[in-house]
XYZ file of C-alpha atoms in Angstrom:
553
model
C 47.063 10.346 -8.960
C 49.100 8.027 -11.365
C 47.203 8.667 -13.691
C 48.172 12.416 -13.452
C 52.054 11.251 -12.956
C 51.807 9.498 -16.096
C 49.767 12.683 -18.101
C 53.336 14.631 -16.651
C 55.554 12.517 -18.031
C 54.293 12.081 -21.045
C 53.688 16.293 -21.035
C 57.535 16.354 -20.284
C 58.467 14.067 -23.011
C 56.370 16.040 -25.282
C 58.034 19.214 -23.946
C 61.574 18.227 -24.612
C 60.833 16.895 -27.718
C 59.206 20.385 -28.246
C 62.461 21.845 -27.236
C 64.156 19.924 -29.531
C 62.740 21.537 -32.794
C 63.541 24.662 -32.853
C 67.169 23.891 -32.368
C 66.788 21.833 -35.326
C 64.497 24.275 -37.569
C 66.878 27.120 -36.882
C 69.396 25.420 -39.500
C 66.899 25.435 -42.016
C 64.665 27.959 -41.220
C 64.800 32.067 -41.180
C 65.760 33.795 -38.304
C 62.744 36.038 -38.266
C 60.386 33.035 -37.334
C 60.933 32.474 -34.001
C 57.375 33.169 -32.484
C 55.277 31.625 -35.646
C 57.643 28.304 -34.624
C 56.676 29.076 -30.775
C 53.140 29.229 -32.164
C 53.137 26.607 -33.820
C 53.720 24.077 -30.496
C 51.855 26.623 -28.801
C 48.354 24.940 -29.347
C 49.052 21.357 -29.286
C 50.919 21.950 -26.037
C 47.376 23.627 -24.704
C 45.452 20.898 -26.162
C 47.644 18.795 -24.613
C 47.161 20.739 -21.053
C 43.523 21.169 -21.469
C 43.117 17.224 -22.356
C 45.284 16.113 -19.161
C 43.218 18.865 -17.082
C 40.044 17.360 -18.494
C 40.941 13.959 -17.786
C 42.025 14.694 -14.355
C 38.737 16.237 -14.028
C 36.779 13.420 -15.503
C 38.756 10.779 -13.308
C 37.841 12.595 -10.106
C 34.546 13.337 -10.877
C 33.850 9.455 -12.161
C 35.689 8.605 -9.087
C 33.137 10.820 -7.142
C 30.279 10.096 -8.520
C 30.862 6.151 -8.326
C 31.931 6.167 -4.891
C 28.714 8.573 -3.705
C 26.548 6.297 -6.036
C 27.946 3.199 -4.166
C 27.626 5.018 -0.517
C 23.545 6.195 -1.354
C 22.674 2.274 -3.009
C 24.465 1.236 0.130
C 22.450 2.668 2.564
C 19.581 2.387 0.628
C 20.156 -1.694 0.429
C 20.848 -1.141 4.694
C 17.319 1.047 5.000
C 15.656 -2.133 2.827
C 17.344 -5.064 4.793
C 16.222 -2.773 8.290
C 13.160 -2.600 7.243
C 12.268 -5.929 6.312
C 13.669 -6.648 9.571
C 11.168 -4.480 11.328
C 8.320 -5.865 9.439
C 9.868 -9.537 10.540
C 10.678 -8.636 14.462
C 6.709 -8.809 14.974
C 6.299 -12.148 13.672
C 8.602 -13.341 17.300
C 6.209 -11.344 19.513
C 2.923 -12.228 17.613
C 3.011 -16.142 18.431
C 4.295 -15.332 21.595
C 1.257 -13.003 22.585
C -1.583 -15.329 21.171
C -0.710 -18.488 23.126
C -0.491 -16.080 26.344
C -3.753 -14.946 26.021
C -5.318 -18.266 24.724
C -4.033 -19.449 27.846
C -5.043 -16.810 30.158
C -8.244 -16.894 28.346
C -9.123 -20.711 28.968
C -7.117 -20.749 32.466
C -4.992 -23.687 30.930
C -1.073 -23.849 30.492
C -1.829 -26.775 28.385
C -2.777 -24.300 25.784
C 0.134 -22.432 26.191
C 2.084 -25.909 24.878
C -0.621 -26.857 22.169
C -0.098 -23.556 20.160
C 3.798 -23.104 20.172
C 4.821 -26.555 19.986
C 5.082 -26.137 16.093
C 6.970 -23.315 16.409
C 9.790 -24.527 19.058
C 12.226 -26.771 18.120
C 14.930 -27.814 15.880
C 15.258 -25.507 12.648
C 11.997 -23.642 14.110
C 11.004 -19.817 15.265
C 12.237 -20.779 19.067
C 14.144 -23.133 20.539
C 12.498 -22.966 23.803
C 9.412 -21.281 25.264
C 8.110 -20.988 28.479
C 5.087 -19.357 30.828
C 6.143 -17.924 34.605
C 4.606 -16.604 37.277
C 6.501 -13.657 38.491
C 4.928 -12.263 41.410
C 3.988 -13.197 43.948
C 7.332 -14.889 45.636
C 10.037 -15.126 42.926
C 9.893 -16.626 39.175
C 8.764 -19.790 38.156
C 8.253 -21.590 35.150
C 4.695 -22.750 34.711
C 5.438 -24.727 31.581
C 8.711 -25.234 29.302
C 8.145 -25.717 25.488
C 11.176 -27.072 24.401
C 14.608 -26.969 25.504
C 15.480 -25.665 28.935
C 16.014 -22.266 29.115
C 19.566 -21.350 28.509
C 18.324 -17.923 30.705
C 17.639 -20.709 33.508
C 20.606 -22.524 32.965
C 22.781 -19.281 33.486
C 21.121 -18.532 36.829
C 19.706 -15.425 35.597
C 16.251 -16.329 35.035
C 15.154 -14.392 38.661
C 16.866 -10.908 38.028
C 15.864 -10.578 34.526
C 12.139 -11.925 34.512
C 12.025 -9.994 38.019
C 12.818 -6.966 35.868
C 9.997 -6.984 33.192
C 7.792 -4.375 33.966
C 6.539 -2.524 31.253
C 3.159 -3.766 29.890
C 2.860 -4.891 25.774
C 6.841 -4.074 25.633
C 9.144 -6.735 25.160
C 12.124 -7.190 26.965
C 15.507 -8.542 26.000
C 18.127 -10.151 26.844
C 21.318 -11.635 24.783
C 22.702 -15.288 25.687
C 25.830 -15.150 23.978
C 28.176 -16.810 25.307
C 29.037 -19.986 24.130
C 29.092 -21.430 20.271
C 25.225 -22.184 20.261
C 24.308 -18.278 21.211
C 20.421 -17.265 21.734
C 18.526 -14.395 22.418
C 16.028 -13.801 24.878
C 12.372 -12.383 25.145
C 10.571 -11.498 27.899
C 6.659 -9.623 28.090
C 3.823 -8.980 29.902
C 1.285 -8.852 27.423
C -1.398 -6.340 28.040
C -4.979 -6.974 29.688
C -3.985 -9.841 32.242
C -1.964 -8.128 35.285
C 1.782 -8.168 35.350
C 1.673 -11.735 37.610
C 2.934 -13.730 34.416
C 5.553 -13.269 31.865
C 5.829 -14.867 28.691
C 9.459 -15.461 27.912
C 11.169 -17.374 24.452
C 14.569 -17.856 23.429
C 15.895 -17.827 19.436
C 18.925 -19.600 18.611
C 21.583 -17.308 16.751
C 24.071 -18.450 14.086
C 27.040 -21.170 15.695
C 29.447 -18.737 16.495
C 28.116 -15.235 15.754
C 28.537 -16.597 11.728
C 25.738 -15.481 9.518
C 25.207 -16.745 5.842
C 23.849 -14.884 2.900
C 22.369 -16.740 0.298
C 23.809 -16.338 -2.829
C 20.320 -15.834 -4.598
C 19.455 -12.983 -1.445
C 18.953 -9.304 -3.097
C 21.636 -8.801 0.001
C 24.015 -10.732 -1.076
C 26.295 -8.305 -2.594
C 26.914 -7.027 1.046
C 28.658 -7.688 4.514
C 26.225 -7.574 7.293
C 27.025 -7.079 11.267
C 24.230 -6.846 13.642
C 24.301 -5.421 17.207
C 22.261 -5.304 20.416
C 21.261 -2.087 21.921
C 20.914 1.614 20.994
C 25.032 2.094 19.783
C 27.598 -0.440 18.233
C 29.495 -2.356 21.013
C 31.741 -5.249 20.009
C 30.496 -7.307 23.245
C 26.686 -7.021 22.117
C 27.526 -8.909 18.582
C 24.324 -10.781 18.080
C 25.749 -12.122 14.214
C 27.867 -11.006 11.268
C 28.448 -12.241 7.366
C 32.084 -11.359 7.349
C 34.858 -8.161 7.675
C 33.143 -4.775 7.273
C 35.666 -2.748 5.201
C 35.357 0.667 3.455
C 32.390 2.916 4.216
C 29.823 1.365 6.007
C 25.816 2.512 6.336
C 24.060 2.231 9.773
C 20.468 1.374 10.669
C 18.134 1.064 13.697
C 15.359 -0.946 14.203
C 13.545 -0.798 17.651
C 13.332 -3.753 19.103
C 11.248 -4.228 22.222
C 13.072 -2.427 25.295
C 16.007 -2.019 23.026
C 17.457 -1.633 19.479
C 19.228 -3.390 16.679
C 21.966 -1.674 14.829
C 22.715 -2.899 11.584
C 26.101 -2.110 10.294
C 26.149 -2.980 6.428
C 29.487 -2.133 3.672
C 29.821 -3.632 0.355
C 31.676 -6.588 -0.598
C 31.392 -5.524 -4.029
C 30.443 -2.779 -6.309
C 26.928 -1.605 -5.771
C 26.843 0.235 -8.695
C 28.060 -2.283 -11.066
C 31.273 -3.407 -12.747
C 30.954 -0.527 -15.710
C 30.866 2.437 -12.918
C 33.416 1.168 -10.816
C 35.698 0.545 -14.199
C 34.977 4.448 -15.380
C 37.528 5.993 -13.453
C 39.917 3.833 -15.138
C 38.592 3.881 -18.484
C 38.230 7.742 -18.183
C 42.394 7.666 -17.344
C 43.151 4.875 -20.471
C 41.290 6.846 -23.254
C 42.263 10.261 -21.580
C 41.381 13.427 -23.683
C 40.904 12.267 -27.134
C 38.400 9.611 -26.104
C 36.034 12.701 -24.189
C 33.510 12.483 -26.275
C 33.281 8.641 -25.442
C 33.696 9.464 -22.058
C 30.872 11.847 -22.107
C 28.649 8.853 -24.005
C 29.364 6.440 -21.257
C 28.202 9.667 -18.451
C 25.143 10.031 -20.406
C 24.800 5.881 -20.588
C 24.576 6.295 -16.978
C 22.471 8.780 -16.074
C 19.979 6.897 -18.337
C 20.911 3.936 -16.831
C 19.677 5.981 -13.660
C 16.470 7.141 -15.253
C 16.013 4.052 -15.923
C 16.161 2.848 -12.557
C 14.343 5.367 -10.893
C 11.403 4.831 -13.989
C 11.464 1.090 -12.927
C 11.265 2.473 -9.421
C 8.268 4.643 -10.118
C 7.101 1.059 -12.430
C 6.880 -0.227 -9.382
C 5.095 1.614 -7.395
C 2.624 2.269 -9.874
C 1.933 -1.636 -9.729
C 2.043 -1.454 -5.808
C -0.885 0.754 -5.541
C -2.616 -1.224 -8.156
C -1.906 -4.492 -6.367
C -2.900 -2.519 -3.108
C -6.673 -0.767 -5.441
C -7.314 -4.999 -6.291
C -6.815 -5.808 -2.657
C -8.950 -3.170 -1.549
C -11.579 -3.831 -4.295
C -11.774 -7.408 -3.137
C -12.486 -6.556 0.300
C -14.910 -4.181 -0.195
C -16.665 -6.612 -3.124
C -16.524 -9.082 -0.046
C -18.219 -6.786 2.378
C -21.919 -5.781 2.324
C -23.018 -3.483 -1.051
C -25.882 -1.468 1.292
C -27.446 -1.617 4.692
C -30.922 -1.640 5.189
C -32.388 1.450 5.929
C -34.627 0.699 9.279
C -37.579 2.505 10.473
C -36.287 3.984 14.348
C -33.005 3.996 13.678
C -29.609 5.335 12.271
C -26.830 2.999 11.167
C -23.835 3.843 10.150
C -20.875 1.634 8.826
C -16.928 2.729 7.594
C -14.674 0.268 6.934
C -10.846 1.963 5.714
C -8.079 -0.544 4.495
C -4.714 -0.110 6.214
C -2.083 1.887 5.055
C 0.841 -1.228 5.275
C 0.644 -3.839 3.370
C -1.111 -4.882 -0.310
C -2.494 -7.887 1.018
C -6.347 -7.729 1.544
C -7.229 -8.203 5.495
C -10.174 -10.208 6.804
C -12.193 -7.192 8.971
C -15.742 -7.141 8.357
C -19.080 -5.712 9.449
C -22.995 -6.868 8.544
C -26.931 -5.575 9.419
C -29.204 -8.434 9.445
C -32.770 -7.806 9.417
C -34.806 -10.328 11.213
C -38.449 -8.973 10.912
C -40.459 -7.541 13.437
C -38.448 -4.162 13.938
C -35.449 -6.355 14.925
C -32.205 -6.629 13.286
C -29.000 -8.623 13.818
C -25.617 -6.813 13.413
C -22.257 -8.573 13.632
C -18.309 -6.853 13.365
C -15.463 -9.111 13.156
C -11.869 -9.575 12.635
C -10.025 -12.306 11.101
C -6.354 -13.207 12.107
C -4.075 -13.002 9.417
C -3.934 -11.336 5.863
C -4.332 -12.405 2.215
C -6.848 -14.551 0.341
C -6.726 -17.106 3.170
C -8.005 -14.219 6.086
C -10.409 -12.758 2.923
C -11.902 -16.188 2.299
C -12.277 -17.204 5.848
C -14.061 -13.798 5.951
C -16.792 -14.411 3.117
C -16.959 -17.691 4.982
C -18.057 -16.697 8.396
C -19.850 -13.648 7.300
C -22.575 -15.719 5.054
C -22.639 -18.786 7.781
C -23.471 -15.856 10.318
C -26.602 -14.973 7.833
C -27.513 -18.333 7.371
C -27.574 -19.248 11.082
C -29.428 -15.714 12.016
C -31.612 -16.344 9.437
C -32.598 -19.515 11.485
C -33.574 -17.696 14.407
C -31.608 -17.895 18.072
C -30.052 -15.020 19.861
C -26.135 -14.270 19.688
C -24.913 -16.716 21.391
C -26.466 -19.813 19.619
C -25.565 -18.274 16.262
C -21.980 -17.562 18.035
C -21.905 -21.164 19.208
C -22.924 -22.592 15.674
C -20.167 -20.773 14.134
C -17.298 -21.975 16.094
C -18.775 -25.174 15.773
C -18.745 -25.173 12.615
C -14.876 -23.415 12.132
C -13.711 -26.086 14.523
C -14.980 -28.875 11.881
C -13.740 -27.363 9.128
C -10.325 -26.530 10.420
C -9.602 -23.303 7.920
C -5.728 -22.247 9.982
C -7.682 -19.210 11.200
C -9.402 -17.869 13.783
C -11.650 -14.824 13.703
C -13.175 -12.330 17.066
C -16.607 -11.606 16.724
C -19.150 -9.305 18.292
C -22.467 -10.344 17.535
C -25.728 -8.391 18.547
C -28.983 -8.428 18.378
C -31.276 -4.771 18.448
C -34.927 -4.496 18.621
C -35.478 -1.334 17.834
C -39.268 -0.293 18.919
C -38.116 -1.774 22.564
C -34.844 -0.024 22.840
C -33.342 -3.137 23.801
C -29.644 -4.875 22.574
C -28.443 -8.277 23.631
C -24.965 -8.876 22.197
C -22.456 -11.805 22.724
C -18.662 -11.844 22.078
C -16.099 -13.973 21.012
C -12.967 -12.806 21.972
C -13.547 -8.765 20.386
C -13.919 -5.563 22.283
C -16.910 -4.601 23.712
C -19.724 -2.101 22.490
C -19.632 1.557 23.102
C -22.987 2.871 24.252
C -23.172 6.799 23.912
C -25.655 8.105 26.210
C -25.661 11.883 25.869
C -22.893 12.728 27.396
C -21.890 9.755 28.910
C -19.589 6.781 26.995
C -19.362 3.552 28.650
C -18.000 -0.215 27.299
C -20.438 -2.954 27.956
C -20.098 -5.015 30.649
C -19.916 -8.191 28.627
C -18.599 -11.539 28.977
C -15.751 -12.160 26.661
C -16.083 -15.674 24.891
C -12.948 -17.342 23.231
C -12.359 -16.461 19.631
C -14.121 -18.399 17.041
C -11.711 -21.525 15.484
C -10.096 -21.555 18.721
C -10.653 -25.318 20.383
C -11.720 -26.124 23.044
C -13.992 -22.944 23.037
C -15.798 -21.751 25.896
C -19.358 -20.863 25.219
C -20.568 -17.542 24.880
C -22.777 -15.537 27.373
C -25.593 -13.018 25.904
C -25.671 -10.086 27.966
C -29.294 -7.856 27.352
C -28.669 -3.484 27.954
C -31.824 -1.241 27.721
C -30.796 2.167 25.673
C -33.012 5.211 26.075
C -33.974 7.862 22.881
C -31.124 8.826 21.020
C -28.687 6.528 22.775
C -25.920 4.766 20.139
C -23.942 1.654 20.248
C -20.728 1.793 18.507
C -18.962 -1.795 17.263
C -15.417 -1.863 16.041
C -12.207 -3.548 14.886
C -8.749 -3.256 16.460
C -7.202 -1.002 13.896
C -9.313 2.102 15.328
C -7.384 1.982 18.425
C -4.216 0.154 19.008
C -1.169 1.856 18.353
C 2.146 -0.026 18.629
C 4.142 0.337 21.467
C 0.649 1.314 23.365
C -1.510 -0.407 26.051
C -4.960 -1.049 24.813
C -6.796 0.397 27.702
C -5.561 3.794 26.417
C -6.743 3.785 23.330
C -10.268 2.773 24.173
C -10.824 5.553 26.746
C -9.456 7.790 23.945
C -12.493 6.383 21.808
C -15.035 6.989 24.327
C -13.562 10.462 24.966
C -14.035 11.174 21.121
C -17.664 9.986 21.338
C -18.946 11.620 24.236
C -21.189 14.373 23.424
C -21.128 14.336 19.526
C -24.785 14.453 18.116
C -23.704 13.898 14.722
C -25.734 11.725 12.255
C -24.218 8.315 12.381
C -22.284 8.357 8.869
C -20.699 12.008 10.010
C -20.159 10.935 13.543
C -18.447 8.064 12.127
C -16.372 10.211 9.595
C -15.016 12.486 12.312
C -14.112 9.480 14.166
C -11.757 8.212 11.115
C -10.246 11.857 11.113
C -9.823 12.556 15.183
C -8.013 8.825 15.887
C -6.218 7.939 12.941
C -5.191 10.618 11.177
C -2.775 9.835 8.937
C -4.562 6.142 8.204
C -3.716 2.952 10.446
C -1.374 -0.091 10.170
C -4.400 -1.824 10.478
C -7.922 -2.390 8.920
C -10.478 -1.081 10.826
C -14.700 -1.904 10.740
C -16.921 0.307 12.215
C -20.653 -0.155 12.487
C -23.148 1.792 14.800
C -26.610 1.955 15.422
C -28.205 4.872 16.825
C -31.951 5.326 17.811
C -33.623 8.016 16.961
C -35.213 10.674 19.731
């Protein structure tokens, strides 16, 4: 608007300097010039219009255009920094989960304490963590990593850990009073009863204060993050500093709840040259248009160039994501033998999050005989380290099948030999052994899911004994447990990414297997294929394995 002020002014100085002339050419000119002399002002004045119109024009629509550019990079940078905090929110539950059912699995607390000790503590993922018994009578801590619980300390320990009901959900709780506030988590993780509750608590900046770094791709921006499903002052988990001007709003769910994070601009998102158009549009006015119009067209290319940078990049994620999958599949069997009796069938499909390669895997073994040895397996983790550990087990589980023993011995050789070696991960394995002309399988497991045996119309799980996972010490030693499978009968092997679903109990996702099983007659690769295309549609977050045998009628 000053800018149009001043375009007056100067339109009104021009004008009564305008009005000045013909007083002053009437002396010396003829009286029968009066509309060539009007004519003559006539088109400068119009230039004049058309140049202060234009540069109004140009000014609001710079103006516009730099303030919607700013508002879409802003909550594009809020969608980024809510995403990455999705992807990070799992990394408190997953630590969590593990040393729950390590303990659960072994029957000792002490386990509970061996594997979150590194992560509680000063400067660490927790300050405090803790195993209770719920039910019956009321809660109780079975064993305190770390601190005392500030939840304990408060006296609320009872109603809220009394309130945790939902299985593989977590629920939580803000501490925040104080200057040292935390946040609270509470579940029940799936598969052991709802008798125990794990529950950790995560220290939040002194005095709700957050700090960006300066070298953060966020730094640019002002950051406030809330508790629950709306913004509420008095559920302020942190903040970087005053939100002012237009702000962008994102939600993450977050166990049992939400967080909303508010985000604004400290400075120009769109850089110091689009914020400074407007008023390099209103210096240079009309006769620099043609430089204003240069500068528009530097930034749409600028924009191009962007979005081709943009598209850059995604070319090279799918390329980084093609090498991953390469590697995994170069680390996987090339073919599986083709046995007399019966049909096997393997799929493994990488999943769709991620470009890091994943450590699922799947091998047929034949022993001689009309025997064979078949083994699926998952390694915690991703990346080279989960691929390697992979390659690792997958050719000692050759070498020690080629030795002779049943499942279990090559089972207990293996996590004798991961607990030597001490790799960082540990792997669930399903090892079996068929012989084909007998129509008999003995299989042994350590920590995975059990078979699938499709029966005509009938799908059951094995009634197995589960073993603990391989690398995980002390171990307890794995049980063989021998099925007899009539003509045409299949077993079906598998990784977790063909049936969990976040936010979902396991149980449901295995009888929605055995559902999609039942009464298919498909040949084993088809079966297999419809399988892919019934469960997991549109691809899964994780990689899934899938090897099954079927004998033939």
């Amino acid at each position: 608007m000053g800018g149009i002020k001043t375009a007056r002014r100067e339109l009104r100085g021009v004008s009564r300097a305008d009005n000045q002339v013909p007083s002053e050419s009437q002396s010396v000119e003829p009286q029968g010039t009066p509309a060539k002399r009007l004519g003559s002002h006539r088109l400068p004045i119009v230039v004049l219009l058309v140049g202060c119109l234009v540069t109004a024009l140009l000014v609001w629509a710079s103006s516009s255009a730099n303030a919607g550019n700013d508002h879409r990079l802003l909550k594009l940078q809020v969608r980024q920094a809510a995403s990455i905090l999705s992807a990070v929110l799992p990394s408190v539950e997953t630590p969590l989960t593990a040393a729950f059912d390590v303990s659960m699995a072994t029957h000792n607390v002490d386990e509970f304490r061996q594997l979150l000790e590194p992560e509680v503590g000063q400067g660490a993922l927790f300050v405090t963590a803790s195993l209770w018994q719920v039910s019956p009578g009321p809660p109780k801590p079975l064993v305190v990593v770390g601190a005392i619980p500030l939840l304990e300390t408060d006296g609320e320990a009872a109603s809220f850990l009394s309130s945790v009901h939902t299985v593989g959900v977590p629920s939580v709780t803000p501490l925040l009073r104080g200057s040292s506030p935390r946040i609270g988590y509470a579940e029940i993780p799936p598969g052991y009863g709802s008798n125990d509750v794990v529950y950790a608590e995560t220290s939040l900046p002194s005095h709700k204060r957050a700090v960006i770094p300066k070298n953060s791709a966020f730094s640019d921006l002002n950051f406030a993050l809330y508790l629950g499903h709306k913004v509420d002052p008095s559920e302020l988990l942190e903040k970087t500093g005053s939100l002012q001007g237009y702000s962008a709003v994102a939600s993450v769910p977050f166990g049992n709840s939400a967080l909303i994070l508010v985000g604004s601009s400290s400075t120009p998102l769109g850089g110091g040259l689009s914020a400074a158009l407007p008023w390099i549009v209103l210096i240079f006015g009309a006769t620099l248009a043609i430089i204003a119009a240069l500068i528009a067209e530097y930034l749409v290319r600028r924009r191009q160039l962007a979005e081709s940078l943009a598209s850059e990049n995604a070319s090279l994620y799918l390329e980084q994501r093609a090498n991953s999958e390469t590697l995994q599949r170069s680390l996987l069997p090339e073919e599986i033998p083709d046995l007399a009796g019966v049909d096997i069938g393997v799929r493994y499909v990488p999943g769709v999050g991620g470009t890091e390669v994943g450590g699922d895997w799947y091998d047929v073994i034949t022993t001689g005989n009309g025997c064979a040895f078949f083994v699926v397996g998952d390694v915690s983790g991703r990346g080279l380290g989960a691929a390697s550990t992979m390659a690792y087990l997958r050719y000692s589980i050759r070498a020690y099948a080629a030795q002779g023993g049943g499942p279990a011995v090559v089972l207990a050789k293996l996590n004798d030999l991961v607990g030597r070696s001490g790799g960082g991960h540990f792997a669930t394995v399903l090892c079996g052994h068929i012989d084909i002309d007998r129509h008999i399988f003995t299989v042994a497991c350590a920590g995975h899911f059990a078979p699938l045996v499709i029966d005509g119309n009938r799908a059951r799980y094995v009634d197995i004994c589960v073993g603990s996972p391989i690398g995980v010490v002390p171990s307890v030693a794995p049980i063989e447990t021998t099925i007899k499978v009539g003509a045409g009968a299949s077993v079906l092997a598998f990784t977790d990414g063909l049936i969990e679903r976040r936010g979902e109990n396991l149980d449901i996702g295995l009888a929605r297997l055995a559902e999609a099983v039942s009464g298919r007659a498909e040949v084993m690769h088809t079966l297999l294929g419809h399988l892919l295309d019934d469960l997991t549609p549109n691809g899964s977050d994780d990689d899934i394995a899938i090897l099954g045998v079927r004998w033939q009628g």
